[in-house]
Structures are given as C-alpha cells and as structure tokens.
C-alpha atoms as one frame of an Amber mdcrd trajectory, in Angstrom:
protein
 102.626  97.373  80.039 102.205  99.716  83.057 105.492 101.267  84.114 106.788
 104.208  86.208 110.389 105.403  85.783 112.074 107.989  88.055 114.996 110.082
  86.979 116.877 113.250  87.963 118.652 112.056  91.097 122.300 112.711  91.811
 124.845 114.237  94.174 124.321 117.850  95.287 125.729 120.103  97.967 123.558
 121.322 100.916 121.393 124.231  99.786 121.348 122.995  96.199 118.416 121.882
  94.011 117.283 118.854  92.001 114.212 118.101  89.945 112.982 114.541  89.964
 110.806 113.199  87.164 108.258 110.337  87.249 107.400 109.267  83.703 104.516
 106.896  83.082 104.058 104.493  80.171 101.144 102.158  79.410  98.662 104.423
  81.198  97.809 108.067  81.666  98.812 109.781  84.879  95.906 112.213  84.282
  93.648 109.522  85.852  95.897 108.722  88.808  96.810 110.106  92.201 100.617
 110.275  92.439 102.911 110.302  95.423 106.617 110.608  96.143 108.344 108.567
  98.854 111.934 108.285 100.065 113.967 105.842 102.070 117.193 106.658 103.858
 119.770 103.971 104.688 118.636 102.017 107.734 115.259 103.739 107.883 111.688
 103.056 106.771 109.922 104.508 103.737 108.684 108.091 104.255 105.893 109.832
 102.385 107.153 113.076 100.868 104.471 114.576  98.639 101.240 113.723  96.825
  98.999 115.264  94.180  95.306 114.414  93.599  93.348 113.804  90.391  90.118
 115.666  91.079  91.353 119.183  91.910  95.185 118.906  91.874  95.430 119.425
  95.625  98.985 118.847  96.886 100.232 117.380 100.127 103.654 117.634 101.748
 105.447 116.108 104.708 106.288 118.733 107.333 109.960 118.004 106.821 109.870
 119.280 103.194 107.016 121.827 103.194 108.181 125.134 101.712 111.196 123.522
  99.987 109.697 120.880  97.691 107.005 121.290  95.025 105.080 118.545  93.191
 103.516 119.240  89.796 102.066 117.567  86.675 102.914 117.929  82.956 100.029
 116.071  81.295 101.495 116.535  77.791 104.580 114.555  78.850 102.620 112.142
  81.115 105.058 113.080  83.849 104.919 114.195  87.451 107.803 116.247  88.913
 109.260 116.897  92.307 111.245 120.143  92.513 113.546 120.057  95.489 115.171
 123.234  96.708 117.309 124.151  99.763 118.379 120.502 100.039 119.679 119.207
 103.372 121.842 116.142 104.197 118.795 114.557 105.822 117.009 114.619 102.406
 119.471 111.892 101.295 117.822 108.610 100.203 116.267 106.640  97.402 113.208
 108.470  96.012 110.283 106.515  94.586 107.170 107.643  92.761 103.886 105.713
  93.095 100.410 105.943  91.575  96.886 104.638  92.198  93.729 104.695  90.037
  91.552 104.453  93.108  91.739 108.156  93.802  88.243 108.417  95.320  89.267
 106.105  98.128  92.626 107.621  99.112  92.545 108.990 102.676  96.261 109.554
 103.377  98.215 110.622 100.305 101.508 110.157 102.173 100.825 106.474 103.112
 102.566 103.917 100.952  99.740 101.322 101.338  97.464 103.663  99.294  99.390
 103.087  96.077  99.348 100.253  93.517 102.173 101.060  91.001 105.773 101.910
  91.956 108.902 102.936  90.158 112.377 101.495  90.802 113.752 104.597  92.560
 116.447 107.208  91.982 119.239 108.026  94.397 119.540 111.546  95.936 122.641
 112.301  97.955 123.089 115.671  99.599 126.611 116.108 100.919 129.474 118.604
 100.908
C-alpha cells in the first residue's frame, strides 16, 4: 500500500541542526512532487519546502530560506529536509506530502495540492 513515513525529529538547541527523512513505500517518489509542511501548537499548517519532478526545482518559505535544504535520494526512495541554524519558532510537527499530479501543481507550498501525507515527526527547538 501507499505510505509515507517521516523520521529524524527531536529536541535541539537554537542554532543546531536536524535532518528529516520522508521514506516512501508502495510507490516511487521519482514520479511525485514532494513537499514539507509544519504545524506549531495553536497555529495552522504552513508550507516549508517543495521539490518538483520535472527539473528538480526547489521552493522554500521565506522564513526558512537560506537555512533549510530539500533533496532527493532516488536509490533510497527518500526525500530529505536538512534544517540548519534552527530557531525556537521552527518548533512544530513536520509532515511530508506527495502528489502524482505534478503537471497541475501551481503552488508547491499549498497543502491542498497534495494527495498523500505522512503522520508527522516532532521538532522542538529550545534551550
């Protein structure tokens, strides 16, 4: 069956780094546009980053640009989110999502563009 599983979350101090993984089973992420989203307590879901199928173009929210990097490892059927220089406001549950309808995606940071979702991994940035 189709499944996405996030991992790599945890507790880090401000300025620290984490690498999140989004592993797919039942389908190949090579054929999917993939995005990362996060939700802080009491707040709505926010688009963080996205990566396309056709040319590998990446997109980032202004709040994380220059600090986060999204990438693919096709051999492992996994998409990563490398997070550096973490801030307390980065705290939240991080979700990965995927869609096969890549030709029709207009906003890669909009949650309604995606069909498949993982269950999330907690990221806490605190001293």
